[in-house]
XYZ file of C-alpha atoms in Angstrom:
679
model
C 135.825 84.721 95.537
C 133.531 82.265 93.369
C 133.917 82.898 89.818
C 131.003 84.155 87.594
C 130.810 80.907 85.736
C 130.721 79.266 89.005
C 127.922 81.290 90.004
C 125.986 80.519 86.798
C 125.745 77.054 86.811
C 124.883 77.332 90.526
C 122.059 79.708 89.387
C 120.809 76.924 86.149
C 120.808 74.306 88.519
C 118.680 75.923 91.366
C 116.343 77.125 88.718
C 115.925 73.405 87.246
C 115.604 72.383 91.139
C 112.819 74.970 91.806
C 110.907 73.718 88.496
C 111.079 69.963 89.010
C 110.335 70.640 92.726
C 107.166 72.732 91.637
C 106.240 70.007 88.755
C 106.182 67.380 91.470
C 103.722 69.394 93.744
C 101.639 69.883 91.031
C 101.600 65.945 90.481
C 100.780 64.700 93.979
C 101.008 66.914 97.513
C 103.459 64.607 99.521
C 102.634 66.042 103.219
C 102.804 63.120 105.695
C 102.534 65.268 109.081
C 99.925 68.004 109.464
C 101.081 71.387 110.917
C 100.812 71.002 114.556
C 99.120 74.128 116.553
C 101.090 76.720 118.224
C 104.028 75.518 121.000
C 103.498 71.982 119.985
C 106.486 69.712 118.761
C 106.064 66.873 116.769
C 108.279 64.207 116.314
C 108.612 61.839 113.099
C 105.468 60.135 112.881
C 106.757 56.863 112.777
C 109.922 56.802 115.061
C 112.433 56.319 112.500
C 116.102 57.375 112.953
C 117.221 57.488 109.070
C 120.177 58.938 108.546
C 120.626 57.832 105.096
C 117.422 59.169 103.464
C 119.328 61.719 101.206
C 123.281 62.272 99.993
C 124.744 64.774 101.860
C 124.094 68.568 101.039
C 121.163 67.244 98.089
C 117.863 68.661 98.489
C 114.843 65.189 98.794
C 114.376 63.662 95.475
C 110.455 64.511 96.165
C 109.175 67.890 97.679
C 108.915 66.210 101.121
C 111.203 67.722 103.885
C 112.282 65.989 107.590
C 113.469 68.927 109.044
C 114.824 69.719 112.832
C 114.446 72.314 115.432
C 116.520 75.562 115.713
C 115.882 76.144 118.850
C 118.040 75.367 121.631
C 116.145 72.673 124.338
C 119.239 73.179 127.434
C 118.961 76.191 129.609
C 122.110 77.958 131.357
C 120.121 79.046 134.201
C 118.480 76.356 136.895
C 114.964 77.350 137.969
C 114.682 77.952 141.576
C 111.726 77.168 144.009
C 109.655 80.209 144.811
C 109.150 81.150 148.374
C 105.417 81.098 149.719
C 103.246 84.126 149.205
C 102.600 86.251 152.548
C 99.431 85.182 154.579
C 98.496 88.819 155.146
C 100.618 92.007 154.584
C 98.987 93.084 158.236
C 102.599 94.782 159.705
C 104.663 93.687 157.354
C 108.026 95.742 156.319
C 108.020 96.444 152.547
C 110.622 97.987 150.467
C 109.322 99.689 146.936
C 111.984 99.952 144.750
C 113.177 100.913 140.861
C 112.321 104.535 140.069
C 111.563 104.350 136.632
C 108.498 105.763 134.341
C 106.856 107.725 137.313
C 107.602 105.561 140.007
C 108.051 108.377 142.179
C 104.364 109.290 141.971
C 102.891 105.820 141.618
C 105.417 104.317 144.843
C 104.287 106.986 147.115
C 100.896 106.598 146.523
C 101.118 102.504 146.991
C 103.530 103.389 150.044
C 100.639 105.278 151.479
C 97.770 102.933 151.204
C 100.227 100.267 152.740
C 100.340 102.104 155.717
C 96.982 102.949 155.909
C 95.533 99.906 155.164
C 97.880 97.620 156.741
C 100.480 99.427 159.166
C 102.700 98.046 156.711
C 106.294 99.927 157.793
C 107.839 100.524 153.787
C 111.009 101.614 152.638
C 110.039 104.054 149.484
C 112.705 104.179 147.462
C 115.626 104.373 150.292
C 119.644 104.494 149.812
C 119.396 101.877 152.745
C 117.875 99.544 150.836
C 118.786 100.134 146.985
C 118.151 98.286 144.372
C 119.633 95.482 142.244
C 119.203 96.202 139.093
C 119.498 93.930 135.774
C 119.822 90.399 137.739
C 122.198 87.598 135.968
C 121.540 84.434 138.278
C 124.781 82.538 136.734
C 126.788 85.826 137.904
C 125.347 88.307 140.266
C 127.080 91.478 140.753
C 128.107 93.062 143.161
C 124.735 95.478 143.266
C 122.479 92.749 143.246
C 124.104 90.707 146.061
C 124.176 94.223 148.300
C 120.483 94.608 147.225
C 119.948 91.045 148.474
C 122.238 91.511 151.825
C 119.691 94.673 152.115
C 116.582 92.848 152.398
C 118.051 90.540 155.161
C 119.567 92.905 157.210
C 116.307 95.247 157.124
C 113.988 92.261 157.720
C 112.161 92.858 154.404
C 108.961 90.720 153.982
C 108.238 92.005 150.233
C 109.319 93.978 147.284
C 107.183 96.112 145.173
C 109.791 97.347 141.916
C 108.833 99.556 138.922
C 108.252 100.809 137.021
C 108.346 99.035 133.349
C 107.515 101.265 130.612
C 110.161 100.602 128.083
C 112.396 97.720 126.932
C 115.652 97.869 128.535
C 114.334 99.270 132.117
C 111.937 96.094 132.080
C 114.892 94.253 132.191
C 116.272 96.462 135.116
C 113.216 96.927 137.265
C 111.992 92.994 136.790
C 115.907 92.391 138.136
C 115.133 93.941 141.393
C 111.745 91.372 141.625
C 114.361 88.247 140.780
C 117.120 89.335 143.273
C 114.308 88.994 145.854
C 112.916 86.560 144.881
C 116.268 84.738 144.481
C 116.766 85.481 148.049
C 113.420 84.454 149.491
C 111.714 87.384 149.344
C 108.128 87.846 147.650
C 108.171 90.527 144.956
C 105.448 92.101 142.668
C 106.899 94.148 139.485
C 104.936 96.658 138.501
C 104.745 97.619 134.426
C 102.435 98.833 131.224
C 100.453 96.429 130.307
C 102.101 96.143 126.761
C 105.234 95.142 129.039
C 103.408 92.321 130.955
C 104.746 89.514 128.781
C 108.104 90.672 129.140
C 108.264 90.820 132.446
C 107.020 87.328 132.684
C 109.491 85.970 130.182
C 112.577 87.849 131.534
C 111.673 86.234 135.170
C 111.309 82.731 133.233
C 114.495 82.856 131.401
C 116.626 83.768 134.703
C 115.336 80.716 136.841
C 111.910 82.535 138.421
C 108.937 80.744 137.059
C 106.556 83.077 138.317
C 107.195 86.681 138.390
C 104.143 88.309 139.648
C 103.076 92.137 138.072
C 100.666 94.546 138.357
C 99.322 96.067 134.976
C 99.162 99.601 134.599
C 96.964 100.873 131.975
C 97.910 102.753 129.139
C 101.344 104.039 129.007
C 102.983 106.118 132.262
C 104.397 108.868 130.432
C 101.008 109.747 128.710
C 99.096 110.268 131.835
C 99.128 113.224 133.897
C 100.294 112.933 137.626
C 96.852 112.909 138.946
C 95.937 110.175 136.759
C 99.265 108.101 137.680
C 97.974 108.555 141.065
C 94.723 107.871 140.811
C 95.323 104.495 138.568
C 97.652 103.315 141.335
C 94.864 103.573 144.290
C 92.243 102.126 141.817
C 93.999 99.703 139.677
C 97.667 98.708 140.886
C 97.516 98.475 144.576
C 94.585 95.611 144.539
C 96.621 93.595 142.231
C 100.352 94.279 143.908
C 98.202 92.769 147.125
C 96.937 90.035 145.402
C 100.558 89.043 144.298
C 102.191 89.249 146.774
C 99.660 87.185 149.209
C 97.776 84.650 146.624
C 99.695 80.984 146.191
C 101.266 80.412 143.017
C 99.338 77.464 141.114
C 100.685 75.118 138.698
C 98.339 76.793 136.267
C 100.074 79.871 136.612
C 102.915 78.202 135.926
C 101.834 76.328 132.937
C 100.835 79.377 131.405
C 104.221 81.364 131.476
C 106.310 78.699 130.706
C 104.429 77.205 127.931
C 103.691 73.401 127.247
C 106.705 72.781 125.134
C 107.971 69.252 124.923
C 111.546 68.500 125.488
C 113.117 68.104 122.005
C 116.712 66.474 121.613
C 119.133 68.379 119.394
C 119.149 66.338 116.350
C 115.202 65.000 116.633
C 112.971 65.443 113.115
C 110.378 67.767 114.572
C 108.479 67.657 111.530
C 108.208 66.124 108.356
C 106.091 67.852 104.969
C 106.020 69.638 101.835
C 108.108 72.721 101.285
C 105.189 74.998 101.841
C 104.109 73.009 105.124
C 107.284 73.222 106.302
C 107.328 77.072 106.085
C 103.453 76.976 107.818
C 105.552 74.819 110.548
C 107.990 77.576 111.320
C 105.539 80.324 111.028
C 102.994 78.717 113.608
C 105.819 77.640 115.840
C 107.281 81.046 116.201
C 110.551 80.144 114.325
C 110.755 82.527 111.526
C 110.906 85.804 111.301
C 107.899 85.927 108.624
C 110.074 85.016 105.439
C 110.524 82.048 103.664
C 113.297 80.073 104.977
C 115.316 77.177 103.843
C 113.973 73.875 105.233
C 116.913 72.372 107.453
C 117.518 68.549 107.383
C 120.077 66.473 109.255
C 121.784 65.543 105.914
C 122.248 69.214 105.203
C 123.120 70.143 109.083
C 125.615 67.440 109.138
C 127.436 69.029 105.988
C 127.221 72.417 107.200
C 128.999 71.299 110.439
C 132.098 70.433 108.035
C 132.777 74.069 107.637
C 133.652 74.742 111.442
C 136.493 73.183 114.039
C 133.022 72.609 116.747
C 131.127 69.489 116.927
C 127.564 68.995 116.834
C 126.834 69.338 120.402
C 130.139 71.717 121.228
C 128.464 74.784 123.320
C 128.926 77.941 121.365
C 128.037 80.534 124.292
C 131.056 79.216 126.250
C 134.625 80.642 127.023
C 136.995 78.660 129.162
C 134.712 75.842 129.715
C 132.051 78.157 131.280
C 128.910 78.794 129.497
C 127.782 82.647 129.009
C 124.432 83.842 129.275
C 122.728 84.783 126.025
C 119.839 86.981 127.291
C 116.901 87.149 127.116
C 116.183 83.175 127.028
C 119.831 81.924 128.362
C 120.003 78.484 126.344
C 122.871 76.359 125.498
C 123.529 76.859 121.986
C 124.636 73.884 120.230
C 126.960 74.349 117.088
C 123.986 72.124 115.655
C 121.383 74.823 116.316
C 123.795 77.320 114.737
C 124.231 75.177 111.459
C 120.130 74.688 111.749
C 119.507 78.542 111.483
C 122.035 79.329 108.941
C 120.369 76.796 106.462
C 117.024 78.213 107.577
C 118.445 81.932 106.318
C 119.769 80.639 103.001
C 123.772 80.950 104.083
C 125.978 78.602 102.239
C 128.136 75.996 104.382
C 131.262 78.494 103.760
C 129.599 81.109 105.970
C 129.625 78.562 109.756
C 132.522 80.422 110.964
C 131.010 83.838 110.707
C 128.027 82.541 112.059
C 129.497 80.795 114.798
C 131.451 84.004 115.828
C 127.871 85.767 115.585
C 126.428 83.904 118.148
C 129.526 83.886 120.518
C 128.905 87.817 120.473
C 125.141 87.189 121.840
C 126.830 86.518 124.904
C 128.407 89.839 125.146
C 126.654 92.664 126.742
C 128.636 95.191 124.438
C 126.428 93.830 121.736
C 123.194 92.852 123.327
C 122.103 95.253 125.916
C 120.032 97.497 123.757
C 118.819 94.951 121.606
C 115.100 94.451 123.939
C 114.305 98.464 123.888
C 111.456 100.577 122.474
C 114.007 101.881 120.779
C 114.697 100.202 117.384
C 118.350 99.020 117.276
C 119.023 97.320 114.651
C 122.067 94.978 114.679
C 124.829 94.818 112.140
C 127.463 92.583 111.597
C 131.274 93.684 110.062
C 133.181 91.290 108.225
C 137.060 91.952 108.718
C 140.215 90.728 107.238
C 141.023 87.762 104.637
C 137.787 86.384 104.965
C 135.614 89.084 103.981
C 137.528 89.233 100.879
C 137.372 85.527 100.171
C 133.884 84.941 100.439
C 133.017 88.364 98.744
C 131.917 90.297 101.194
C 131.121 93.696 99.762
C 132.290 97.379 100.947
C 130.998 98.939 97.514
C 128.030 101.228 96.923
C 124.884 99.354 97.512
C 126.673 97.225 100.182
C 124.158 95.926 102.051
C 122.058 94.740 99.073
C 124.407 92.516 97.794
C 123.668 88.745 98.391
C 126.477 87.910 100.977
C 125.874 90.862 102.980
C 121.577 90.366 102.836
C 122.337 86.381 103.797
C 124.029 86.835 107.028
C 122.056 89.616 107.963
C 119.193 87.257 107.726
C 121.084 84.937 110.107
C 121.203 87.118 112.512
C 117.529 88.104 112.314
C 116.626 84.234 112.785
C 119.403 83.616 115.442
C 118.019 86.606 117.510
C 114.827 84.892 117.697
C 115.741 81.243 118.019
C 118.803 81.265 119.325
C 118.852 84.316 121.655
C 115.280 84.140 121.985
C 113.814 87.416 120.960
C 110.325 87.971 120.365
C 108.481 91.278 119.096
C 106.135 92.477 121.367
C 107.335 89.731 124.028
C 110.771 90.969 124.895
C 111.706 92.718 122.048
C 110.058 96.386 122.118
C 110.752 98.381 119.537
C 107.483 101.222 119.477
C 107.902 101.182 115.748
C 109.212 98.054 114.920
C 112.738 97.184 114.056
C 114.649 96.864 110.500
C 116.102 93.690 109.152
C 119.805 93.427 110.200
C 122.616 93.549 107.674
C 126.122 92.807 106.813
C 129.246 94.733 105.336
C 132.599 94.744 104.763
C 135.578 97.381 104.747
C 137.927 98.768 102.362
C 140.828 97.692 104.113
C 143.325 98.659 101.263
C 142.307 102.107 101.139
C 142.489 102.487 104.609
C 146.538 101.497 104.384
C 146.865 103.598 101.411
C 145.928 106.500 103.661
C 147.777 105.864 106.737
C 144.775 104.470 108.485
C 144.155 101.300 110.310
C 140.748 99.075 109.063
C 138.466 98.893 112.203
C 139.527 95.314 113.681
C 143.436 96.530 113.440
C 142.233 99.278 116.027
C 140.410 96.970 118.255
C 143.846 94.684 118.408
C 143.916 92.119 115.758
C 145.849 91.487 113.383
C 145.752 92.420 110.031
C 145.009 89.335 108.097
C 143.051 87.899 111.033
C 139.637 87.168 110.262
C 137.275 88.919 112.748
C 133.460 89.574 113.422
C 131.787 92.548 114.891
C 128.441 93.064 115.575
C 126.505 96.208 116.617
C 123.575 98.135 116.728
C 122.514 101.467 115.141
C 119.169 103.218 115.216
C 119.596 105.676 112.456
C 119.928 104.617 108.674
C 120.101 106.253 105.385
C 121.265 109.644 106.572
C 124.546 110.760 105.318
C 126.277 113.947 104.878
C 127.970 114.559 101.486
C 130.825 116.675 101.711
C 130.647 119.501 99.155
C 134.254 121.091 99.653
C 137.459 119.736 99.194
C 139.277 121.757 102.088
C 139.636 118.636 104.874
C 139.127 121.643 107.946
C 135.583 122.169 106.438
C 135.297 118.422 105.791
C 135.980 117.996 109.734
C 133.351 120.767 110.914
C 130.869 118.935 108.880
C 131.507 115.616 110.481
C 131.400 117.754 114.048
C 128.493 118.852 113.544
C 126.385 115.922 112.300
C 128.216 113.620 115.239
C 126.592 116.322 117.629
C 123.190 116.035 116.279
C 123.256 111.883 115.419
C 122.847 110.637 119.242
C 121.165 107.526 120.892
C 117.655 108.940 121.084
C 115.809 111.740 119.030
C 116.711 115.265 120.523
C 119.902 113.772 122.515
C 118.200 113.403 125.482
C 120.387 110.632 126.956
C 123.956 110.345 126.780
C 125.419 112.462 124.668
C 128.669 110.317 124.467
C 126.693 107.030 123.456
C 128.717 104.865 121.197
C 128.849 105.345 117.437
C 130.072 103.904 114.026
C 130.871 106.064 111.486
C 130.961 105.037 107.768
C 133.271 106.770 105.129
C 133.456 106.883 101.342
C 136.853 106.183 100.099
C 137.037 109.899 98.655
C 135.133 111.201 102.472
C 138.393 109.429 103.974
C 140.769 110.299 102.066
C 139.997 113.922 102.240
C 139.485 114.063 105.891
C 142.562 112.582 106.455
C 144.210 115.437 105.401
C 142.422 117.511 107.998
C 144.999 118.533 110.927
C 145.858 115.445 113.666
C 143.242 113.300 111.757
C 146.287 111.244 109.627
C 144.708 108.354 111.498
C 141.560 106.853 112.990
C 142.807 107.741 116.413
C 144.057 111.328 115.698
C 140.469 111.640 114.049
C 138.799 110.442 117.403
C 140.820 112.716 119.422
C 140.083 115.756 117.238
C 136.437 115.144 117.233
C 136.507 115.022 120.915
C 137.228 118.686 121.185
C 135.733 119.960 117.871
C 132.105 117.792 118.031
C 130.470 119.789 121.062
C 126.979 120.266 121.457
C 125.529 123.532 123.229
C 124.736 122.638 126.918
C 120.904 124.597 126.250
C 120.137 122.300 123.865
C 121.530 119.068 125.528
C 119.722 120.604 128.815
C 116.455 121.289 127.008
C 116.140 117.829 125.494
C 116.697 116.081 128.903
C 114.195 118.469 130.772
C 111.454 118.229 128.285
C 111.599 115.118 126.278
C 112.830 112.337 128.899
C 109.445 110.829 129.358
C 110.227 108.492 132.349
C 111.084 111.387 134.709
C 109.312 114.198 133.908
C 111.967 116.376 135.241
C 109.929 119.489 134.385
C 107.599 118.654 137.332
C 110.239 118.576 139.743
C 112.951 121.379 139.351
C 113.103 124.634 136.854
C 114.697 124.856 133.599
C 117.814 127.083 134.997
C 118.620 124.648 138.017
C 118.695 121.732 135.538
C 121.178 123.407 133.750
C 123.083 124.484 136.822
C 123.154 120.866 138.139
C 124.233 119.362 134.347
C 126.671 121.498 134.002
C 128.265 121.306 138.148
C 128.287 117.198 137.214
C 125.042 116.004 137.919
C 124.335 112.265 137.130
C 121.407 111.735 134.717
C 119.838 108.837 133.266
C 122.612 105.975 132.115
C 125.090 108.607 132.687
C 127.654 109.690 135.261
C 127.962 112.609 134.263
C 128.441 115.159 131.305
C 131.977 116.856 130.560
C 130.920 120.536 130.146
C 133.510 123.292 129.453
C 133.042 126.978 128.063
C 134.525 126.775 124.410
C 134.241 129.191 121.364
C 130.937 128.822 119.702
C 130.806 125.867 117.026
C 131.555 126.907 113.744
C 128.311 125.625 112.559
C 126.788 127.931 114.692
C 128.467 131.220 114.478
C 126.037 133.630 113.088
C 123.318 132.258 115.204
C 124.542 132.987 118.627
C 125.238 135.687 119.392
C 127.864 134.953 122.053
C 131.685 134.179 121.214
C 131.771 131.556 123.774
C 129.518 129.193 125.133
C 129.067 126.057 127.582
C 129.507 122.910 125.268
C 128.913 119.316 125.849
C 131.369 116.588 124.942
C 129.408 114.256 122.369
C 131.688 111.782 121.372
C 134.433 108.961 123.231
C 137.139 107.483 121.608
C 136.776 103.877 123.093
C 133.007 103.577 121.713
C 133.724 105.070 118.472
C 134.199 103.455 115.273
C 135.297 104.684 111.699
C 134.841 102.049 108.945
C 135.731 102.838 105.233
C 132.994 101.423 103.303
C 130.436 102.339 100.268
C 132.711 102.297 97.529
C 133.613 105.248 95.647
C 131.034 106.947 93.920
C 130.093 109.828 96.357
C 132.248 111.767 99.192
C 129.999 110.946 102.151
C 129.876 109.728 105.578
C 127.372 108.528 108.025
C 126.885 108.761 111.427
C 125.340 105.603 112.842
C 124.716 106.056 116.518
C 123.468 102.970 118.507
C 124.908 100.293 121.113
C 128.287 99.378 121.595
C 130.131 97.139 119.785
C 131.968 93.516 120.546
C 134.877 91.812 118.353
C 135.985 88.204 118.433
C 138.226 86.151 115.525
C 136.561 83.379 113.322
C 138.054 80.092 114.016
C 138.349 78.154 111.016
C 138.452 74.362 110.566
C 141.954 72.629 109.982
C 143.147 69.211 109.339
C 144.377 69.262 112.796
C 141.130 70.215 114.450
C 138.561 68.746 112.561
C 139.838 66.600 109.826
C 139.199 69.264 107.632
C 141.052 72.030 105.738
C 139.535 75.522 105.089
C 140.743 76.065 102.374
C 139.821 72.665 100.651
C 136.210 72.819 102.119
C 136.325 76.359 100.237
C 137.708 74.534 97.075
C 135.032 72.584 96.304
C 132.691 75.647 96.625
C 134.357 77.449 94.019
C 137.020 79.596 96.329
C 140.599 80.496 95.871
C 143.118 79.786 99.368
C 142.642 82.635 101.908
C 145.811 83.458 101.712
C 145.500 84.875 98.186
C 143.532 87.620 100.408
C 146.154 88.479 102.723
C 147.139 92.217 102.609
C 150.537 93.855 103.243
C 150.497 96.585 105.805
């Protein structure tokens, strides 16, 4: 890691630079280009292509920056030419598909009205037609293909899909409409007003220029069944008829696509002062609202030395094929990764980490939850010798350390610019999102107590540098262990696992993915509990001990599931029996229910010796990381999305003309081999 002397010198240099920059600003305001309005891109005013304005990795000698774009322009999806809308609905065969957010109520009303007014033949959420769910035009699933085949088999003239009322279900219900459009069948997607922008952008980013929508006023879950029926009759129906019959005009295509001019990857898109650069990024939605570092051509070229990739190499590719990065589905170049790393304030030696993170945006185990109304916050675990070499912290206060914060900031900007997530358009967190963060693991303590570090559990060698990306829904809610009894400590963890679930109260999948943090002392104590001398043993033990009463699980699913309103369709006792007998619930094939002894923490509360309980943890999607230092005996459960991992590719003289250790030496770091561990 960098020496304290080096850090102090760098800090002093930065301070002098800032003072000098301020003085120059006071003397004269140098702004050569006005900030363009939103969604417009300005090329360099004089058309010059001068790449020798500043020496490599140097700041401008005056308060003027020529910046490049952080947003990819190439798409991995080729837009389709949509079929004509219908001349009339009279006598047509129409499929109403989906099922989210009271679609059983609104679809039934729409179906009845189509039959009454237009003598349509309707398929109302039938198994014959089925549904596509999430639709990926570059990798069409068997489910989507079967749906498209059924549209042809039953001579379907139009599709109505719904209802969109959350960030994840919007992608699924829109997918039904997209699959239909790709099959040459016009579609309308029904959604709450707040989710119409997400429906449209999802379609555009997946190759359908215009997805017709029917906007439901307010929120489905807030209305009674009678009110939902009324709005279906008085508001939705006419929108659906118009959406299926009105021709698609160029003005509609332009409105959704936006008037964004094409930009070459290294074009200068704006020239101006530091302050005006900030305004440019802000009005063009290229920043998360915080100050960014201006990204110049010279600086990008300097950063690219720290990766084996060339400027135009596509980062989101595997085995020669481009992997989709939802929701924008862009071809992301190494050049644009460097731009976003610079803007985030990351030093150049973070480039291998930033490239690895970008690759993981193409992994469904990471990205699938990020658009939800639930506020999943992304995080990054840096494993292996590079974590220690670059100084990523696993001590107390770790996510507030400089390195950990900077890499988290890269995730924030790359979500916006590289992946295309935009708040209130296709990232729909009800209460918003925390800033992403990163951390490292105390791998030496893992070895000392006989546990494998996280990345070794995932199949990587101990001294391989690895990036893991995941997300969490809960923050800052640890458990203090107030005992030195390992079994009691394990029971506390078992209890907390049952409490910390994906959704508040645990109304969805009780076995959702979790990351568990343990401080050094907590891990050492729990490792002495029976069967917990390895992380694998700890997982297996928790499967049998971390069990939730089925009554609590059923109660949450019965009353807190706003999408289905189960209590309107069945009794509580019947629903309890259905779950116990293996019924599928939202996103859960089945619960694993058994009659077991009452959990230790409920004895004295439950007047029985045994009760029905359900499993709340799975080994393959639960991670344990020793982190947080040694100032307390705590653990914290972070429920949320799945995790995905990839190794970091470092430049060598053989593949890039540069050697990682040589590059790091000029930044003040010792060789990476100095940070290897012995098993």
